[in-house]
């Protein structure tokens, strides 16, 4: 337990310092409120929006898109990586092109995705998917390829079916690699979700940001940015917790 | 019974060809404990992998008369090769979990095996929390879990310290007597080969082939008194001389 409390304290201390600096610049130093609203005014606004039900739908919308995009992107990333791993011919022909495509900044493709998939939910999910897919694919492929060859011997000795082999040996053995990809993918998913909301629609934290900017509601803009940052932190914490619980076997022993 | 006919293995092609095993004929009867020794590169591990169908032979065949069991052989590797994300008990239960044995039955079997290999109290440990010797015990228990009639062991004790090795040797000898399995043990140690085997196969390297076989005429059960038996000492020194000739 001791090891858990320390990072929490460190995080809190860093946040307090930031908060104090923010308070000082916006208050005693006299920065105008339209440039930098005070922490109190931002907190007040967020609270009132929470109370009148105008905040949670936006937050939920963004989170929902992230989760869908992350799950779908991860599933497809892992499955394609497994297909590549099992079919060397496939990876011989497709791995090169795939890496080349990957070097194209997908954020630049965002407008194209909107044109192809419309202004609705589909385009948002597709954009998040495209950002999540590759890191998970790359992590999973590395994970599958680094499986101890003796585990393959074991699978053969046990006469496992293809499905048993995937589920009971290959997938768990590749999980540390897959998880590296998912952690990168989660950050990308947040970026993708916000970006997609900037470009179209009238829901989500990204939409709140563009709306606040267009109408000079600086406290709202700050609120949305802060919530996005907290969302990122929360995702990070959740993924770390999952990693600590399910992947402790892959780290060297603590004692 | 294991019937080996004209079994050979060649790795690579053309000029890079390496003959790992020259054609070999051998018959191993049910319930025998065969030790296989020889210097590195004599094809002893290859022979074991061929018998386990982990490699395809270049020629010849291996016939296991085991009534078409799904898993006729249990295999113990040089390292334990446990699934690192599973506990000791889950690892031992793995062969049972993947053949649809009921959970209750499987757990009873696991408890029995844990007792047999002396891992009581470590059922819930992860492999990384165990010493090499304990991991190897868990691997032996796993190999025994679905009760295969044949047990193949590829230098199973080379990674454990001497004292543990002697203990594990005695345990293996006991398990063999108790279960009546056919066991093939590949080892570097002539003492281990003579101490455990009812027959010793000596193989020579480059190219790998069978050089000689010895029937071990020593009383069962074997123990400390075996190691002082003149017949044991004669056999060990004969094997050692043979090994030395091959490596010089």
Short mmCIF file of N, CA, C and O in Angstrom, two decimals, chain B residues 99-189:
data_model
loop_
_atom_site.label_atom_id
_atom_site.label_comp_id
_atom_site.label_asym_id
_atom_site.label_seq_id
_atom_site.Cartn_x
_atom_site.Cartn_y
_atom_site.Cartn_z
N UNK B 99 -8.49 -30.55 -21.71
CA UNK B 99 -9.11 -31.77 -22.25
C UNK B 99 -10.50 -31.97 -21.66
O UNK B 99 -11.09 -33.03 -21.82
N UNK B 100 -11.01 -30.95 -20.96
CA UNK B 100 -12.39 -31.03 -20.50
C UNK B 100 -12.62 -31.95 -19.30
O UNK B 100 -13.70 -32.48 -19.12
N UNK B 101 -11.56 -32.13 -18.49
CA UNK B 101 -11.75 -32.86 -17.24
C UNK B 101 -12.48 -31.92 -16.27
O UNK B 101 -12.23 -30.72 -16.27
N UNK B 102 -13.39 -32.46 -15.45
CA UNK B 102 -14.14 -31.59 -14.56
C UNK B 102 -13.21 -30.93 -13.55
O UNK B 102 -12.17 -31.49 -13.18
N UNK B 103 -13.60 -29.72 -13.13
CA UNK B 103 -12.75 -28.92 -12.26
C UNK B 103 -12.44 -29.66 -10.95
O UNK B 103 -11.31 -29.67 -10.47
N UNK B 104 -13.46 -30.35 -10.43
CA UNK B 104 -13.29 -31.03 -9.15
C UNK B 104 -12.28 -32.16 -9.28
O UNK B 104 -11.34 -32.28 -8.50
N UNK B 105 -12.46 -32.96 -10.32
CA UNK B 105 -11.56 -34.08 -10.58
C UNK B 105 -10.13 -33.56 -10.79
O UNK B 105 -9.16 -34.13 -10.26
N UNK B 106 -10.02 -32.48 -11.56
CA UNK B 106 -8.72 -31.91 -11.87
C UNK B 106 -8.03 -31.43 -10.60
O UNK B 106 -6.83 -31.68 -10.40
N UNK B 107 -8.80 -30.76 -9.73
CA UNK B 107 -8.20 -30.25 -8.50
C UNK B 107 -7.70 -31.36 -7.60
O UNK B 107 -6.66 -31.22 -6.95
N UNK B 108 -8.46 -32.47 -7.59
CA UNK B 108 -8.00 -33.62 -6.79
C UNK B 108 -6.67 -34.14 -7.31
O UNK B 108 -5.74 -34.42 -6.56
N UNK B 109 -6.60 -34.26 -8.63
CA UNK B 109 -5.38 -34.75 -9.27
C UNK B 109 -4.20 -33.82 -8.97
O UNK B 109 -3.09 -34.27 -8.66
N UNK B 110 -4.48 -32.50 -9.04
CA UNK B 110 -3.43 -31.52 -8.79
C UNK B 110 -2.91 -31.65 -7.35
O UNK B 110 -1.71 -31.66 -7.11
N UNK B 111 -3.85 -31.79 -6.42
CA UNK B 111 -3.46 -31.91 -5.01
C UNK B 111 -2.55 -33.13 -4.82
O UNK B 111 -1.52 -33.07 -4.13
N UNK B 112 -2.92 -34.21 -5.49
CA UNK B 112 -2.14 -35.45 -5.40
C UNK B 112 -0.72 -35.24 -5.97
O UNK B 112 0.27 -35.65 -5.36
N UNK B 113 -0.66 -34.57 -7.13
CA UNK B 113 0.64 -34.35 -7.77
C UNK B 113 1.52 -33.38 -6.99
O UNK B 113 2.74 -33.56 -6.89
N UNK B 114 0.88 -32.35 -6.42
CA UNK B 114 1.62 -31.39 -5.62
C UNK B 114 2.31 -32.10 -4.46
O UNK B 114 3.48 -31.86 -4.15
N UNK B 115 1.56 -33.03 -3.89
CA UNK B 115 2.10 -33.85 -2.81
C UNK B 115 3.28 -34.69 -3.31
O UNK B 115 4.36 -34.74 -2.72
N UNK B 116 3.07 -35.32 -4.46
CA UNK B 116 4.06 -36.24 -5.04
C UNK B 116 5.39 -35.55 -5.30
O UNK B 116 6.46 -36.10 -5.01
N UNK B 117 5.34 -34.32 -5.85
CA UNK B 117 6.60 -33.65 -6.19
C UNK B 117 7.07 -32.72 -5.08
O UNK B 117 8.08 -32.02 -5.24
N UNK B 118 6.34 -32.70 -3.96
CA UNK B 118 6.80 -31.92 -2.81
C UNK B 118 6.69 -30.42 -2.99
O UNK B 118 7.63 -29.68 -2.70
N UNK B 119 5.54 -29.96 -3.50
CA UNK B 119 5.37 -28.51 -3.68
C UNK B 119 4.24 -27.99 -2.80
O UNK B 119 3.69 -26.92 -3.06
N UNK B 120 3.90 -28.75 -1.76
CA UNK B 120 2.79 -28.35 -0.89
C UNK B 120 3.08 -26.97 -0.29
O UNK B 120 4.19 -26.69 0.14
N UNK B 121 2.08 -26.11 -0.29
CA UNK B 121 2.25 -24.76 0.25
C UNK B 121 2.63 -23.75 -0.82
O UNK B 121 2.65 -22.55 -0.57
N UNK B 122 2.95 -24.22 -2.04
CA UNK B 122 3.35 -23.30 -3.10
C UNK B 122 2.35 -23.30 -4.26
O UNK B 122 2.64 -22.79 -5.32
N UNK B 123 1.16 -23.89 -4.01
CA UNK B 123 0.18 -24.03 -5.09
C UNK B 123 -0.18 -22.69 -5.70
O UNK B 123 -0.41 -22.59 -6.90
N UNK B 124 -0.22 -21.65 -4.86
CA UNK B 124 -0.71 -20.36 -5.37
C UNK B 124 0.43 -19.44 -5.80
O UNK B 124 0.21 -18.28 -6.14
N UNK B 125 1.68 -19.93 -5.76
CA UNK B 125 2.80 -19.09 -6.17
C UNK B 125 2.87 -19.01 -7.69
O UNK B 125 2.49 -19.93 -8.39
N UNK B 126 3.39 -17.87 -8.17
CA UNK B 126 3.67 -17.74 -9.59
C UNK B 126 5.06 -18.33 -9.86
O UNK B 126 5.91 -18.32 -8.97
N UNK B 127 5.30 -18.83 -11.07
CA UNK B 127 6.60 -19.43 -11.38
C UNK B 127 7.78 -18.52 -11.02
O UNK B 127 8.81 -19.00 -10.55
N UNK B 128 7.62 -17.19 -11.21
CA UNK B 128 8.75 -16.31 -10.95
C UNK B 128 9.12 -16.25 -9.46
O UNK B 128 10.20 -15.79 -9.11
N UNK B 129 8.20 -16.72 -8.62
CA UNK B 129 8.49 -16.69 -7.18
C UNK B 129 9.20 -17.95 -6.70
O UNK B 129 9.51 -18.07 -5.53
N UNK B 130 9.41 -18.91 -7.62
CA UNK B 130 9.99 -20.18 -7.22
C UNK B 130 11.46 -20.28 -7.66
O UNK B 130 11.88 -19.62 -8.59
N UNK B 131 12.19 -21.18 -6.99
CA UNK B 131 13.56 -21.47 -7.43
C UNK B 131 13.51 -22.39 -8.64
O UNK B 131 12.47 -22.98 -8.95
N UNK B 132 14.66 -22.51 -9.31
CA UNK B 132 14.71 -23.35 -10.51
C UNK B 132 14.29 -24.79 -10.24
O UNK B 132 13.56 -25.39 -11.03
N UNK B 133 14.73 -25.33 -9.10
CA UNK B 133 14.40 -26.71 -8.76
C UNK B 133 12.91 -26.89 -8.55
O UNK B 133 12.32 -27.89 -8.98
N UNK B 134 12.29 -25.89 -7.90
CA UNK B 134 10.86 -25.99 -7.64
C UNK B 134 10.06 -25.86 -8.93
O UNK B 134 9.04 -26.54 -9.13
N UNK B 135 10.52 -24.98 -9.81
CA UNK B 135 9.84 -24.85 -11.11
C UNK B 135 9.90 -26.18 -11.86
O UNK B 135 8.93 -26.59 -12.48
N UNK B 136 11.05 -26.83 -11.77
CA UNK B 136 11.22 -28.09 -12.48
C UNK B 136 10.29 -29.17 -11.91
O UNK B 136 9.76 -29.97 -12.64
N UNK B 137 10.13 -29.14 -10.58
CA UNK B 137 9.18 -30.08 -9.97
C UNK B 137 7.77 -29.85 -10.50
O UNK B 137 7.03 -30.79 -10.79
N UNK B 138 7.40 -28.54 -10.60
CA UNK B 138 6.07 -28.21 -11.11
C UNK B 138 5.94 -28.73 -12.55
O UNK B 138 4.89 -29.26 -12.94
N UNK B 139 7.02 -28.59 -13.34
CA UNK B 139 6.98 -29.05 -14.73
C UNK B 139 6.81 -30.56 -14.80
O UNK B 139 6.09 -31.08 -15.66
N UNK B 140 7.47 -31.27 -13.88
CA UNK B 140 7.32 -32.73 -13.85
C UNK B 140 5.88 -33.10 -13.49
O UNK B 140 5.27 -33.96 -14.12
N UNK B 141 5.34 -32.39 -12.49
CA UNK B 141 3.96 -32.65 -12.10
C UNK B 141 3.02 -32.39 -13.27
O UNK B 141 2.08 -33.17 -13.50
N UNK B 142 3.26 -31.32 -14.03
CA UNK B 142 2.41 -31.03 -15.18
C UNK B 142 2.48 -32.16 -16.21
O UNK B 142 1.48 -32.57 -16.79
N UNK B 143 3.72 -32.64 -16.43
CA UNK B 143 3.89 -33.70 -17.42
C UNK B 143 3.15 -34.98 -17.00
O UNK B 143 2.74 -35.76 -17.85
N UNK B 144 2.97 -35.14 -15.69
CA UNK B 144 2.29 -36.35 -15.19
C UNK B 144 0.77 -36.18 -15.09
O UNK B 144 0.04 -37.14 -14.90
N UNK B 145 0.30 -34.90 -15.24
CA UNK B 145 -1.08 -34.59 -14.88
C UNK B 145 -2.11 -35.43 -15.62
O UNK B 145 -3.03 -35.96 -15.00
N UNK B 146 -1.99 -35.55 -16.93
CA UNK B 146 -3.02 -36.35 -17.61
C UNK B 146 -2.55 -37.78 -17.84
O UNK B 146 -3.02 -38.46 -18.75
N UNK B 147 -1.62 -38.19 -17.00
CA UNK B 147 -1.24 -39.59 -16.89
C UNK B 147 -0.80 -40.21 -18.22
O UNK B 147 -1.34 -41.24 -18.63
N UNK B 148 0.18 -39.60 -18.90
CA UNK B 148 0.62 -40.18 -20.16
C UNK B 148 1.44 -41.45 -19.89
O UNK B 148 2.14 -41.52 -18.88
N UNK B 149 1.32 -42.46 -20.75
CA UNK B 149 2.08 -43.69 -20.51
C UNK B 149 3.59 -43.50 -20.73
O UNK B 149 4.38 -44.30 -20.25
N UNK B 150 3.95 -42.46 -21.48
CA UNK B 150 5.37 -42.23 -21.79
C UNK B 150 5.80 -40.86 -21.29
O UNK B 150 5.10 -39.87 -21.48
N UNK B 151 6.95 -40.82 -20.64
CA UNK B 151 7.48 -39.55 -20.14
C UNK B 151 8.84 -39.31 -20.78
O UNK B 151 9.74 -40.15 -20.67
N UNK B 152 8.97 -38.20 -21.50
CA UNK B 152 10.23 -37.86 -22.15
C UNK B 152 10.86 -36.69 -21.41
O UNK B 152 10.21 -35.68 -21.19
N UNK B 153 12.13 -36.81 -21.03
CA UNK B 153 12.76 -35.75 -20.25
C UNK B 153 14.07 -35.35 -20.88
O UNK B 153 14.97 -36.17 -21.05
N UNK B 154 14.16 -34.07 -21.27
CA UNK B 154 15.34 -33.58 -21.97
C UNK B 154 16.23 -32.79 -21.01
O UNK B 154 16.00 -31.61 -20.79
N UNK B 155 17.21 -33.43 -20.46
CA UNK B 155 18.10 -32.83 -19.46
C UNK B 155 17.33 -32.03 -18.42
O UNK B 155 17.58 -30.84 -18.23
N UNK B 156 16.40 -32.68 -17.75
CA UNK B 156 15.49 -31.93 -16.88
C UNK B 156 16.15 -31.32 -15.66
O UNK B 156 15.63 -30.37 -15.09
N UNK B 157 17.29 -31.88 -15.26
CA UNK B 157 17.87 -31.40 -14.00
C UNK B 157 19.15 -30.61 -14.19
O UNK B 157 19.87 -30.35 -13.24
N UNK B 158 19.45 -30.23 -15.44
CA UNK B 158 20.75 -29.59 -15.66
C UNK B 158 20.80 -28.18 -15.09
O UNK B 158 21.87 -27.64 -14.86
N UNK B 159 19.62 -27.59 -14.85
CA UNK B 159 19.63 -26.20 -14.38
C UNK B 159 19.48 -26.10 -12.85
O UNK B 159 19.34 -25.01 -12.33
N UNK B 160 19.47 -27.23 -12.16
CA UNK B 160 19.29 -27.16 -10.71
C UNK B 160 20.59 -27.57 -9.99
O UNK B 160 21.43 -28.27 -10.55
N UNK B 161 20.72 -27.13 -8.76
CA UNK B 161 21.96 -27.41 -8.03
C UNK B 161 22.07 -28.89 -7.67
O UNK B 161 21.09 -29.64 -7.71
N UNK B 162 23.26 -29.31 -7.32
CA UNK B 162 23.57 -30.73 -7.19
C UNK B 162 22.69 -31.44 -6.17
O UNK B 162 22.18 -32.54 -6.40
N UNK B 163 22.51 -30.80 -5.02
CA UNK B 163 21.75 -31.43 -3.94
C UNK B 163 20.30 -31.64 -4.36
O UNK B 163 19.73 -32.72 -4.18
N UNK B 164 19.70 -30.58 -4.95
CA UNK B 164 18.33 -30.68 -5.44
C UNK B 164 18.25 -31.75 -6.51
O UNK B 164 17.29 -32.52 -6.57
N UNK B 165 19.29 -31.79 -7.32
CA UNK B 165 19.32 -32.76 -8.41
C UNK B 165 19.23 -34.18 -7.86
O UNK B 165 18.48 -35.01 -8.39
N UNK B 166 20.00 -34.46 -6.81
CA UNK B 166 19.97 -35.80 -6.24
C UNK B 166 18.60 -36.13 -5.66
O UNK B 166 18.09 -37.24 -5.81
N UNK B 167 18.01 -35.12 -4.99
CA UNK B 167 16.66 -35.32 -4.45
C UNK B 167 15.67 -35.62 -5.57
O UNK B 167 14.85 -36.54 -5.47
N UNK B 168 15.75 -34.82 -6.64
CA UNK B 168 14.81 -35.00 -7.75
C UNK B 168 15.03 -36.35 -8.43
O UNK B 168 14.08 -36.99 -8.87
N UNK B 169 16.30 -36.77 -8.50
CA UNK B 169 16.59 -38.09 -9.06
C UNK B 169 15.88 -39.19 -8.28
O UNK B 169 15.25 -40.08 -8.86
N UNK B 170 15.98 -39.11 -6.95
CA UNK B 170 15.33 -40.12 -6.12
C UNK B 170 13.82 -40.07 -6.30
O UNK B 170 13.16 -41.11 -6.35
N UNK B 171 13.28 -38.82 -6.39
CA UNK B 171 11.84 -38.70 -6.58
C UNK B 171 11.41 -39.30 -7.90
O UNK B 171 10.40 -40.00 -7.99
N UNK B 172 12.21 -39.04 -8.93
CA UNK B 172 11.88 -39.56 -10.26
C UNK B 172 11.88 -41.09 -10.25
O UNK B 172 11.00 -41.73 -10.81
N UNK B 173 12.89 -41.64 -9.59
CA UNK B 173 13.00 -43.09 -9.50
C UNK B 173 11.78 -43.67 -8.79
O UNK B 173 11.21 -44.69 -9.21
N UNK B 174 11.36 -42.98 -7.74
CA UNK B 174 10.19 -43.40 -6.97
C UNK B 174 8.92 -43.32 -7.83
O UNK B 174 8.10 -44.24 -7.85
N UNK B 175 8.78 -42.20 -8.55
CA UNK B 175 7.60 -42.00 -9.41
C UNK B 175 7.54 -43.11 -10.47
O UNK B 175 6.48 -43.67 -10.74
N UNK B 176 8.71 -43.42 -11.03
CA UNK B 176 8.76 -44.45 -12.07
C UNK B 176 8.29 -45.79 -11.53
O UNK B 176 7.49 -46.49 -12.13
N UNK B 177 8.80 -46.15 -10.33
CA UNK B 177 8.41 -47.43 -9.74
C UNK B 177 6.94 -47.47 -9.40
O UNK B 177 6.28 -48.49 -9.54
N UNK B 178 6.44 -46.30 -8.94
CA UNK B 178 5.05 -46.25 -8.51
C UNK B 178 4.08 -46.29 -9.68
O UNK B 178 3.02 -46.91 -9.59
N UNK B 179 4.45 -45.63 -10.78
CA UNK B 179 3.50 -45.48 -11.88
C UNK B 179 3.75 -46.46 -13.02
O UNK B 179 2.85 -46.67 -13.85
N UNK B 180 4.94 -47.03 -13.09
CA UNK B 180 5.24 -47.99 -14.17
C UNK B 180 5.26 -47.37 -15.56
O UNK B 180 5.00 -48.03 -16.55
N UNK B 181 5.56 -46.04 -15.63
CA UNK B 181 5.60 -45.39 -16.94
C UNK B 181 6.87 -45.76 -17.70
O UNK B 181 7.86 -46.19 -17.12
N UNK B 182 6.79 -45.58 -19.01
CA UNK B 182 7.99 -45.69 -19.83
C UNK B 182 8.68 -44.32 -19.79
O UNK B 182 8.05 -43.32 -20.13
N UNK B 183 9.94 -44.30 -19.35
CA UNK B 183 10.60 -43.00 -19.24
C UNK B 183 11.87 -42.99 -20.08
O UNK B 183 12.66 -43.95 -20.05
N UNK B 184 12.03 -41.92 -20.87
CA UNK B 184 13.28 -41.69 -21.59
C UNK B 184 13.90 -40.42 -21.03
O UNK B 184 13.28 -39.36 -21.06
N UNK B 185 15.12 -40.55 -20.52
CA UNK B 185 15.77 -39.41 -19.88
C UNK B 185 17.07 -39.09 -20.60
O UNK B 185 17.96 -39.93 -20.69
N UNK B 186 17.15 -37.88 -21.14
CA UNK B 186 18.40 -37.43 -21.76
C UNK B 186 19.20 -36.70 -20.69
O UNK B 186 18.66 -35.87 -19.96
N UNK B 187 20.47 -37.03 -20.57
CA UNK B 187 21.28 -36.37 -19.53
C UNK B 187 22.74 -36.27 -19.96
O UNK B 187 23.19 -36.97 -20.86
N UNK B 188 23.44 -35.35 -19.32
CA UNK B 188 24.88 -35.20 -19.54
C UNK B 188 25.67 -36.03 -18.53
O UNK B 188 26.86 -36.24 -18.69
N UNK B 189 24.97 -36.44 -17.46
CA UNK B 189 25.68 -37.02 -16.32
C UNK B 189 25.65 -38.54 -16.40
O UNK B 189 24.59 -39.16 -16.42
#
